[in-house]
Amino acid sequence: MKIGIDSIAFSTSKYVLKLSTLAAERGVDYAKYCVGIGQTEMSVFPPNEDIVTIAVDAAEKSLSKIDDRNSIDMVIFATESSFDLSKAAGIYVHHFLGLSDNCRIFDLKQACYSVTAALQLAKTYIAGNPNSKVLVIGSDIVKYSKNTSGEPTQGGAAVAIVVSKNPRIAEFEPYSGIYSTDIMDFWRPTYATEAIFDGKLSAHNYLKSMDICFNRYLQMSKLTIDNIDYACFHSPFCKMARKANKQLFGEKSIDNSLIYNAIIGNSCSASLYICLISLLDNTAEDMSGKRIGMFSYGSGSVAEYFSLIVADEYKSMLMSQANKNMLSNRAEISFEEYELFRNNKALQGKCYENAGKVSLAGIKEDRREYAIKETEL
Ligand code: CAA
């Protein structure tokens, strides 16, 4: 039985900061951002948007491509920027999607790796329950402290993936190369709102993990490097993915996979899967039957190299033009608004739009209150 990605979509903020603006304010040569780390813009989130609201938007888009929502009996929400240590963010999302209550819902955490863990779990679950579907969500809003080297690599997005039998986007192959090690390269203690990192150590461990995973993947699959047609890499910033690609594949182009992330920034758990969407949306040649190598890395650290085979009907499942419009229609914000958004504040007298139908209205008596757009009621 073929099991894999039947539908995939993403969402991000309606607002964007140009990194040329950040560079000017921080007194940094813009070339360091656009050439040195390979990023030109980043999504920045107004206070009425959170990991739930963008996840609902991504999931609505992904579910619009399937006709039996009731067969979803598991929702896995992968995030490293959760606002609650107990209640799963997936429960809010499940509610706004109106899915069946005959459903397991839970969150997963392991830095940027967790969507990959969720997909592996979903794959095993569908093998035992072939008539079910699993909704896997990865949603993160990434914040580093002001004036740090990580600041231009912030960003955020949500990805929503429906996993089922007979997938219409791509099938999972059975091979994985895995490597885990205990390392303090990037983490966020429960008392901190911003991630703490050792940038150089993280980049070093990313590349080391990738080499180990890739060799284990080749050993297990008996494939060779020439059998990989396309490649996607977790992309905390595009230069990291480019360095990884160069180390494995030399001059192979991964440009199409990085078009979206270069202007979204780091979306942690969603990042690798936005690379996949970008690759599928922007590759003109027919990718049916081709193998895509996928490298997933989550600091701390867990890493995995695995592969997908593109389905014959994948083109009919893409939302390429809508994705491009979503990104190009984001409104540019000023540096002042960026600083306010960082502190969950808004410019006085200005209303900010949400990506989707749900907005965070406020937090009262420790309860998050969400509002649904009137047109959606
Ligand atoms: N023009 C062009 N290029 C320039 C330049 C200029 N004026 N000035 C500097 N550069 C280049 C540098 O030569 C360097 O290039 P190479 O990497 O090819 O040598 C690059 O810009 C970066 O400059 P620095 O080496 O000075 O790096 P930095 O101290 O500014 O830190 C960073 C960069 C490590 C990526 C930092 O942004 C960071 O720590 N980010 C957060 C951690 C992170 O993303 N780690 C990635 C792996 S961990 C992971 O993947 C999990 C996750 O999602 C976080």
Short mmCIF file of C-alpha atoms and ligand atoms in Angstrom, two decimals:
data_model
loop_
_atom_site.label_atom_id
_atom_site.label_comp_id
_atom_site.label_asym_id
_atom_site.label_seq_id
_atom_site.Cartn_x
_atom_site.Cartn_y
_atom_site.Cartn_z
CA MET A 1 0.00 0.00 0.00
CA LYS A 2 1.29 3.45 -0.90
CA ILE A 3 1.24 5.93 2.03
CA GLY A 4 2.23 9.56 1.83
CA ILE A 5 1.28 13.20 1.44
CA ASP A 6 -2.16 13.57 -0.08
CA SER A 7 -2.47 17.32 0.37
CA ILE A 8 -0.13 20.06 1.59
CA ALA A 9 -0.55 23.81 2.14
CA PHE A 10 1.01 26.61 4.13
CA SER A 11 0.15 29.98 5.63
CA THR A 12 2.16 32.86 6.99
CA SER A 13 1.68 36.42 8.25
CA LYS A 14 0.05 39.12 6.15
CA TYR A 15 3.02 41.33 7.13
CA VAL A 16 6.63 41.37 6.07
CA LEU A 17 9.78 43.23 7.08
CA LYS A 18 12.38 43.82 4.42
CA LEU A 19 15.80 42.86 5.71
CA SER A 20 17.23 45.96 4.04
CA THR A 21 15.19 47.92 6.63
CA LEU A 22 16.56 45.80 9.49
CA ALA A 23 20.12 46.10 8.16
CA ALA A 24 19.88 49.90 8.00
CA GLU A 25 18.55 50.09 11.58
CA ARG A 26 21.14 47.67 12.95
CA GLY A 27 24.04 49.27 11.05
CA VAL A 28 24.81 46.03 9.20
CA ASP A 29 25.82 45.77 5.52
CA TYR A 30 22.65 44.43 3.80
CA ALA A 31 24.87 42.12 1.70
CA LYS A 32 25.53 40.13 4.89
CA TYR A 33 21.83 39.28 5.06
CA CYS A 34 20.99 38.79 1.39
CA VAL A 35 24.27 37.14 0.32
CA GLY A 36 25.91 35.99 3.59
CA ILE A 37 22.83 34.27 5.04
CA GLY A 38 20.68 34.25 1.90
CA GLN A 39 17.57 35.99 3.27
CA THR A 40 15.86 39.11 1.89
CA GLU A 41 12.60 39.38 3.89
CA MET A 42 10.92 37.87 6.93
CA SER A 43 7.30 37.38 7.94
CA VAL A 44 6.44 39.24 11.14
CA PHE A 45 3.28 38.56 13.09
CA PRO A 46 0.81 41.11 14.50
CA PRO A 47 -0.52 40.48 18.03
CA ASN A 48 -3.79 39.03 16.72
CA GLU A 49 -1.96 36.16 14.99
CA ASP A 50 -0.43 33.12 16.70
CA ILE A 51 0.58 29.52 15.95
CA VAL A 52 -3.09 28.48 16.11
CA THR A 53 -4.52 31.11 13.76
CA ILE A 54 -1.98 30.47 10.99
CA ALA A 55 -2.33 26.72 11.50
CA VAL A 56 -6.09 26.96 10.97
CA ASP A 57 -5.49 28.85 7.72
CA ALA A 58 -2.94 26.32 6.44
CA ALA A 59 -5.21 23.42 7.42
CA GLU A 60 -8.31 24.91 5.76
CA LYS A 61 -6.36 25.19 2.52
CA SER A 62 -5.00 21.67 2.79
CA LEU A 63 -8.43 20.22 3.64
CA SER A 64 -10.03 22.05 0.70
CA LYS A 65 -8.35 19.44 -1.49
CA ILE A 66 -9.90 16.41 0.23
CA ASP A 67 -13.57 15.48 0.23
CA ASP A 68 -13.92 13.37 3.39
CA ARG A 69 -12.74 15.42 6.39
CA ASN A 70 -14.49 12.96 8.68
CA SER A 71 -11.90 10.30 7.93
CA ILE A 72 -9.33 12.40 9.80
CA ASP A 73 -9.07 10.67 13.16
CA MET A 74 -5.70 11.98 14.27
CA VAL A 75 -4.37 15.56 14.42
CA ILE A 76 -0.71 16.01 15.31
CA PHE A 77 0.44 19.57 15.96
CA ALA A 78 4.21 19.97 15.82
CA THR A 79 5.68 23.14 17.30
CA GLU A 80 8.54 24.53 19.32
CA SER A 81 6.83 27.87 20.01
CA SER A 82 3.87 26.65 22.02
CA PHE A 83 2.13 28.98 24.49
CA ASP A 84 0.88 26.16 26.73
CA LEU A 85 2.74 23.37 28.49
CA SER A 86 -0.36 21.25 28.99
CA LYS A 87 -3.18 21.75 26.50
CA ALA A 88 -2.36 20.80 22.92
CA ALA A 89 -2.53 23.68 20.41
CA GLY A 90 -4.01 21.11 18.04
CA ILE A 91 -7.24 21.07 20.07
CA TYR A 92 -7.99 24.71 19.19
CA VAL A 93 -7.25 24.01 15.53
CA HIS A 94 -9.36 20.86 15.48
CA HIS A 95 -12.27 22.91 16.89
CA PHE A 96 -12.04 25.67 14.28
CA LEU A 97 -11.80 23.10 11.48
CA GLY A 98 -14.97 21.37 12.67
CA LEU A 99 -13.39 17.92 12.48
CA SER A 100 -14.95 14.78 13.92
CA ASP A 101 -14.71 14.35 17.71
CA ASN A 102 -13.71 10.74 17.05
CA CYS A 103 -10.13 11.97 16.84
CA ARG A 104 -6.82 11.76 18.74
CA ILE A 105 -5.19 15.19 19.09
CA PHE A 106 -1.77 15.93 20.53
CA ASP A 107 1.27 18.18 20.18
CA LEU A 108 4.81 17.05 19.40
CA LYS A 109 8.03 18.85 20.23
CA GLN A 110 11.62 18.39 19.10
CA ALA A 111 12.73 21.75 17.74
CA CYS A 112 12.48 21.94 13.93
CA TYR A 113 12.41 18.13 13.55
CA SER A 114 8.93 17.50 14.96
CA VAL A 115 6.89 17.50 11.71
CA THR A 116 9.14 14.74 10.42
CA ALA A 117 8.50 12.73 13.59
CA ALA A 118 4.77 13.36 13.13
CA LEU A 119 4.87 12.17 9.52
CA GLN A 120 6.70 8.98 10.47
CA LEU A 121 4.10 8.32 13.15
CA ALA A 122 1.27 9.05 10.70
CA LYS A 123 2.80 6.69 8.15
CA THR A 124 2.84 3.82 10.67
CA TYR A 125 -0.69 4.68 11.82
CA ILE A 126 -2.12 4.64 8.30
CA ALA A 127 -0.40 1.30 7.62
CA GLY A 128 -2.54 -0.17 10.42
CA ASN A 129 -5.64 1.95 9.70
CA PRO A 130 -5.77 2.31 5.91
CA ASN A 131 -9.15 4.08 5.83
CA SER A 132 -8.03 6.83 8.21
CA LYS A 133 -6.35 10.10 7.40
CA VAL A 134 -3.96 12.02 9.66
CA LEU A 135 -3.64 15.81 9.69
CA VAL A 136 -0.08 16.84 10.52
CA ILE A 137 0.50 20.51 11.29
CA GLY A 138 3.77 22.32 11.86
CA SER A 139 3.41 25.87 13.11
CA ASP A 140 6.09 28.16 14.51
CA ILE A 141 6.73 31.84 15.05
CA VAL A 142 10.44 32.30 15.58
CA LYS A 143 11.84 35.05 17.78
CA TYR A 144 15.45 35.75 18.70
CA SER A 145 16.64 38.62 20.90
CA LYS A 146 17.13 42.03 19.34
CA ASN A 147 20.54 42.84 17.95
CA THR A 148 21.73 39.23 17.91
CA SER A 149 23.11 37.37 14.90
CA GLY A 150 19.89 35.35 14.90
CA GLU A 151 17.62 38.40 14.48
CA PRO A 152 17.65 38.42 10.64
CA THR A 153 16.81 34.70 10.66
CA GLN A 154 13.46 35.08 12.41
CA GLY A 155 10.20 34.36 10.59
CA GLY A 156 7.30 31.99 10.87
CA ALA A 157 4.69 29.94 9.06
CA ALA A 158 2.39 26.96 9.39
CA VAL A 159 2.24 23.93 7.15
CA ALA A 160 -0.65 21.45 7.07
CA ILE A 161 -0.22 17.99 5.57
CA VAL A 162 -2.87 15.30 5.09
CA VAL A 163 -1.32 11.83 5.25
CA SER A 164 -3.27 8.95 3.71
CA LYS A 165 -3.06 5.86 1.55
CA ASN A 166 -2.94 6.42 -2.23
CA PRO A 167 -1.39 9.88 -1.78
CA ARG A 168 -1.78 12.36 -4.60
CA ILE A 169 1.32 14.50 -3.87
CA ALA A 170 4.10 12.09 -2.84
CA GLU A 171 4.68 8.65 -1.38
CA PHE A 172 7.00 8.02 1.60
CA GLU A 173 9.85 5.62 0.86
CA PRO A 174 10.66 3.09 3.60
CA TYR A 175 14.25 4.20 4.22
CA SER A 176 15.52 6.68 6.79
CA GLY A 177 18.97 7.63 8.05
CA ILE A 178 18.68 8.91 11.62
CA TYR A 179 21.15 10.56 14.03
CA SER A 180 20.50 11.97 17.50
CA THR A 181 22.90 13.53 19.98
CA ASP A 182 22.58 15.62 23.16
CA ILE A 183 23.92 19.10 22.34
CA MET A 184 23.16 22.68 23.45
CA ASP A 185 23.04 24.38 20.06
CA PHE A 186 19.57 25.97 20.20
CA TRP A 187 16.92 25.79 22.93
CA ARG A 188 14.19 27.79 24.67
CA PRO A 189 13.71 27.27 28.41
CA THR A 190 10.10 27.42 29.65
CA TYR A 191 10.68 30.88 31.18
CA ALA A 192 12.02 32.41 27.94
CA THR A 193 10.03 33.89 25.06
CA GLU A 194 13.02 33.95 22.71
CA ALA A 195 15.24 31.09 21.62
CA ILE A 196 18.82 30.87 22.88
CA PHE A 197 21.44 29.57 20.50
CA ASP A 198 25.06 28.90 19.76
CA GLY A 199 24.98 29.72 16.04
CA LYS A 200 28.32 28.27 14.99
CA LEU A 201 27.83 25.05 16.97
CA SER A 202 24.33 24.65 15.49
CA ALA A 203 25.57 25.03 11.92
CA HIS A 204 28.40 22.59 12.59
CA ASN A 205 26.09 19.98 14.13
CA TYR A 206 23.54 20.41 11.31
CA LEU A 207 26.17 19.52 8.70
CA LYS A 208 27.70 16.70 10.76
CA SER A 209 24.24 15.20 11.40
CA MET A 210 23.39 15.45 7.73
CA ASP A 211 26.49 13.51 6.66
CA ILE A 212 25.78 10.74 9.15
CA CYS A 213 22.08 10.55 8.23
CA PHE A 214 22.74 10.56 4.51
CA ASN A 215 25.30 7.76 4.74
CA ARG A 216 22.91 5.70 6.87
CA TYR A 217 20.12 6.40 4.35
CA LEU A 218 22.31 5.20 1.46
CA GLN A 219 23.36 2.09 3.37
CA MET A 220 19.76 1.19 4.22
CA SER A 221 18.27 1.94 0.80
CA LYS A 222 21.16 0.61 -1.32
CA LEU A 223 20.62 3.70 -3.46
CA THR A 224 23.41 5.94 -4.69
CA ILE A 225 23.65 9.70 -4.72
CA ASP A 226 22.67 9.68 -8.42
CA ASN A 227 19.28 8.20 -7.53
CA ILE A 228 18.25 11.45 -5.79
CA ASP A 229 16.55 13.65 -8.38
CA TYR A 230 15.73 16.67 -6.20
CA ALA A 231 16.75 17.75 -2.72
CA CYS A 232 15.16 19.72 0.12
CA PHE A 233 16.96 20.74 3.31
CA HIS A 234 15.68 22.21 6.56
CA SER A 235 16.27 25.89 6.02
CA PRO A 236 16.83 28.00 9.17
CA PHE A 237 18.27 30.49 6.67
CA CYS A 238 18.83 29.72 3.00
CA LYS A 239 22.62 29.80 3.11
CA MET A 240 22.53 26.88 5.59
CA ALA A 241 20.55 24.78 3.09
CA ARG A 242 22.90 25.82 0.29
CA LYS A 243 25.97 24.80 2.31
CA ALA A 244 24.34 21.45 3.09
CA ASN A 245 23.46 20.90 -0.56
CA LYS A 246 27.00 21.75 -1.66
CA GLN A 247 28.44 19.30 0.86
CA LEU A 248 26.22 16.44 -0.39
CA PHE A 249 25.52 17.14 -4.03
CA GLY A 250 28.10 19.69 -5.22
CA GLU A 251 26.58 21.92 -7.88
CA LYS A 252 23.03 20.45 -7.94
CA SER A 253 20.54 23.35 -7.93
CA ILE A 254 18.15 23.73 -5.00
CA ASP A 255 17.06 27.24 -6.03
CA ASN A 256 13.41 26.28 -6.58
CA SER A 257 13.11 24.86 -3.06
CA LEU A 258 14.33 28.08 -1.43
CA ILE A 259 12.20 30.71 -3.18
CA TYR A 260 9.58 30.86 -0.41
CA ASN A 261 11.87 30.48 2.61
CA ALA A 262 14.15 33.32 1.43
CA ILE A 263 11.23 35.71 2.00
CA ILE A 264 9.45 33.98 4.92
CA GLY A 265 12.47 33.42 7.16
CA ASN A 266 12.82 30.50 9.54
CA SER A 267 9.55 28.70 10.22
CA CYS A 268 11.27 25.89 12.20
CA SER A 269 8.97 22.86 12.12
CA ALA A 270 7.35 24.00 8.85
CA SER A 271 10.55 25.06 7.08
CA LEU A 272 11.52 21.79 5.35
CA TYR A 273 7.97 21.29 4.11
CA ILE A 274 7.79 24.83 2.75
CA CYS A 275 10.95 23.93 0.81
CA LEU A 276 9.00 20.98 -0.60
CA ILE A 277 6.03 23.16 -1.59
CA SER A 278 8.36 25.74 -3.13
CA LEU A 279 10.12 23.01 -5.14
CA LEU A 280 6.85 21.53 -6.42
CA ASP A 281 5.33 24.94 -7.20
CA ASN A 282 8.33 26.34 -9.02
CA THR A 283 9.72 23.38 -10.99
CA ALA A 284 8.55 23.53 -14.59
CA GLU A 285 9.54 19.98 -15.60
CA ASP A 286 7.28 17.05 -14.81
CA MET A 287 8.37 15.65 -11.45
CA SER A 288 6.07 12.58 -11.51
CA GLY A 289 7.89 9.47 -10.32
CA LYS A 290 10.97 11.45 -9.28
CA ARG A 291 12.71 10.98 -5.93
CA ILE A 292 13.06 13.94 -3.54
CA GLY A 293 15.68 13.61 -0.78
CA MET A 294 14.60 15.35 2.41
CA PHE A 295 16.90 16.41 5.27
CA SER A 296 15.22 17.28 8.56
CA TYR A 297 17.20 18.78 11.47
CA GLY A 298 15.98 19.78 14.91
CA SER A 299 18.51 21.29 17.29
CA GLY A 300 19.21 19.58 20.49
CA SER A 301 19.41 17.38 18.33
CA VAL A 302 17.57 14.87 16.14
CA ALA A 303 18.13 14.59 12.39
CA GLU A 304 16.73 12.37 9.65
CA TYR A 305 17.32 11.86 5.93
CA PHE A 306 14.42 10.27 4.06
CA SER A 307 12.86 10.38 0.63
CA LEU A 308 9.59 10.85 -1.24
CA ILE A 309 8.46 9.69 -4.67
CA VAL A 310 6.31 12.28 -6.44
CA ALA A 311 2.83 11.04 -7.40
CA ASP A 312 1.58 11.11 -11.01
CA GLU A 313 -1.31 13.50 -10.27
CA TYR A 314 0.66 15.91 -8.04
CA LYS A 315 0.17 18.93 -10.31
CA SER A 316 -3.61 18.88 -9.82
CA MET A 317 -3.06 19.13 -6.03
CA LEU A 318 -0.80 22.21 -6.05
CA MET A 319 -1.89 25.74 -5.12
CA SER A 320 1.07 27.42 -6.77
CA GLN A 321 -0.48 30.70 -7.87
CA ALA A 322 -2.34 31.16 -4.57
CA ASN A 323 0.91 30.55 -2.67
CA LYS A 324 2.78 33.11 -4.75
CA ASN A 325 -0.02 35.64 -4.30
CA MET A 326 -0.11 35.05 -0.53
CA LEU A 327 3.57 35.95 -0.29
CA SER A 328 3.63 38.84 -2.73
CA ASN A 329 0.49 40.40 -1.21
CA ARG A 330 1.99 40.72 2.28
CA ALA A 331 2.09 44.33 3.44
CA GLU A 332 5.48 45.79 4.26
CA ILE A 333 5.79 47.03 7.84
CA SER A 334 8.02 49.76 9.25
CA PHE A 335 10.81 49.12 11.71
CA GLU A 336 8.63 50.72 14.42
CA GLU A 337 5.83 48.22 13.75
CA TYR A 338 8.36 45.36 13.77
CA GLU A 339 9.50 46.38 17.25
CA LEU A 340 5.90 46.62 18.46
CA PHE A 341 4.96 43.24 16.97
CA ARG A 342 7.93 41.65 18.74
CA ASN A 343 6.32 42.66 22.02
CA ASN A 344 2.83 41.58 20.91
CA LYS A 345 1.74 45.18 20.51
CA ALA A 346 0.17 47.04 17.60
CA LEU A 347 0.58 50.55 16.20
CA GLN A 348 -2.05 52.67 17.91
CA GLY A 349 -5.18 53.20 15.85
CA LYS A 350 -4.21 50.65 13.19
CA CYS A 351 -6.06 47.34 12.63
CA TYR A 352 -4.10 44.38 11.40
CA GLU A 353 -5.44 41.66 9.14
CA ASN A 354 -5.23 37.95 9.81
CA ALA A 355 -4.04 35.38 7.30
CA GLY A 356 -7.15 33.25 7.75
CA LYS A 357 -10.58 33.14 9.29
CA VAL A 358 -9.51 33.06 12.95
CA SER A 359 -7.83 35.80 15.00
CA LEU A 360 -6.55 35.95 18.55
CA ALA A 361 -8.90 38.45 20.20
CA GLY A 362 -7.13 38.52 23.56
CA ILE A 363 -6.26 36.60 26.69
CA LYS A 364 -8.73 36.97 29.56
CA GLU A 365 -8.39 35.19 32.91
CA ASP A 366 -5.60 33.11 31.35
CA ARG A 367 -7.92 31.89 28.60
CA ARG A 368 -7.10 32.55 24.96
CA GLU A 369 -10.06 34.02 23.16
CA TYR A 370 -10.30 33.60 19.42
CA ALA A 371 -12.68 35.34 17.03
CA ILE A 372 -13.92 34.10 13.67
CA LYS A 373 -14.28 36.55 10.76
CA GLU A 374 -17.93 37.52 10.32
CA THR A 375 -17.92 36.38 6.69
CA GLU A 376 -17.01 32.87 7.91
CA LEU A 377 -19.76 32.54 10.51
N1 CAA B 1 28.63 40.57 2.53
C1 CAA B 1 28.44 39.27 2.19
N2 CAA B 1 28.57 38.23 3.08
C2 CAA B 1 28.88 38.54 4.35
C3 CAA B 1 29.09 39.88 4.76
C4 CAA B 1 28.96 40.92 3.79
N3 CAA B 1 29.11 42.20 4.12
N4 CAA B 1 29.40 39.86 6.07
C5 CAA B 1 29.40 38.56 6.47
N5 CAA B 1 29.09 37.79 5.43
C6 CAA B 1 28.94 36.32 5.41
C7 CAA B 1 30.01 35.62 6.22
O1 CAA B 1 31.21 35.46 5.46
C8 CAA B 1 29.32 34.30 6.51
O2 CAA B 1 29.38 33.49 5.36
P1 CAA B 1 29.85 31.95 5.47
O3 CAA B 1 28.89 31.30 6.43
O4 CAA B 1 29.74 31.44 4.08
O5 CAA B 1 31.24 31.99 6.02
C9 CAA B 1 27.87 34.69 6.68
O6 CAA B 1 27.73 36.00 6.09
C10 CAA B 1 27.40 34.77 8.14
O7 CAA B 1 28.21 35.66 8.81
P2 CAA B 1 28.94 35.26 10.20
O8 CAA B 1 29.77 34.05 10.02
O9 CAA B 1 29.58 36.49 10.72
O10 CAA B 1 27.75 34.75 11.10
P3 CAA B 1 26.91 35.42 12.25
O11 CAA B 1 27.74 35.49 13.48
O12 CAA B 1 26.24 36.67 11.81
O13 CAA B 1 25.79 34.31 12.47
C11 CAA B 1 24.21 32.64 11.98
C12 CAA B 1 25.06 33.73 11.40
C13 CAA B 1 25.09 31.61 12.65
C14 CAA B 1 23.45 31.99 10.90
C15 CAA B 1 23.20 33.28 12.95
O14 CAA B 1 22.22 33.91 12.21
C16 CAA B 1 22.54 32.32 13.90
O15 CAA B 1 23.13 31.93 14.87
N6 CAA B 1 21.26 31.96 13.64
C17 CAA B 1 20.46 31.14 14.54
C18 CAA B 1 20.88 29.70 14.65
C19 CAA B 1 20.66 28.94 13.36
O16 CAA B 1 19.84 29.27 12.55
N7 CAA B 1 21.43 27.86 13.20
C20 CAA B 1 21.28 27.00 12.04
C21 CAA B 1 21.49 25.54 12.35
S1 CAA B 1 20.41 25.06 13.70
C22 CAA B 1 18.91 24.73 12.95
O17 CAA B 1 18.85 24.52 11.80
C23 CAA B 1 17.70 24.71 13.82
C24 CAA B 1 16.98 26.00 13.62
O18 CAA B 1 16.08 26.10 12.77
C25 CAA B 1 17.36 27.15 14.43
#
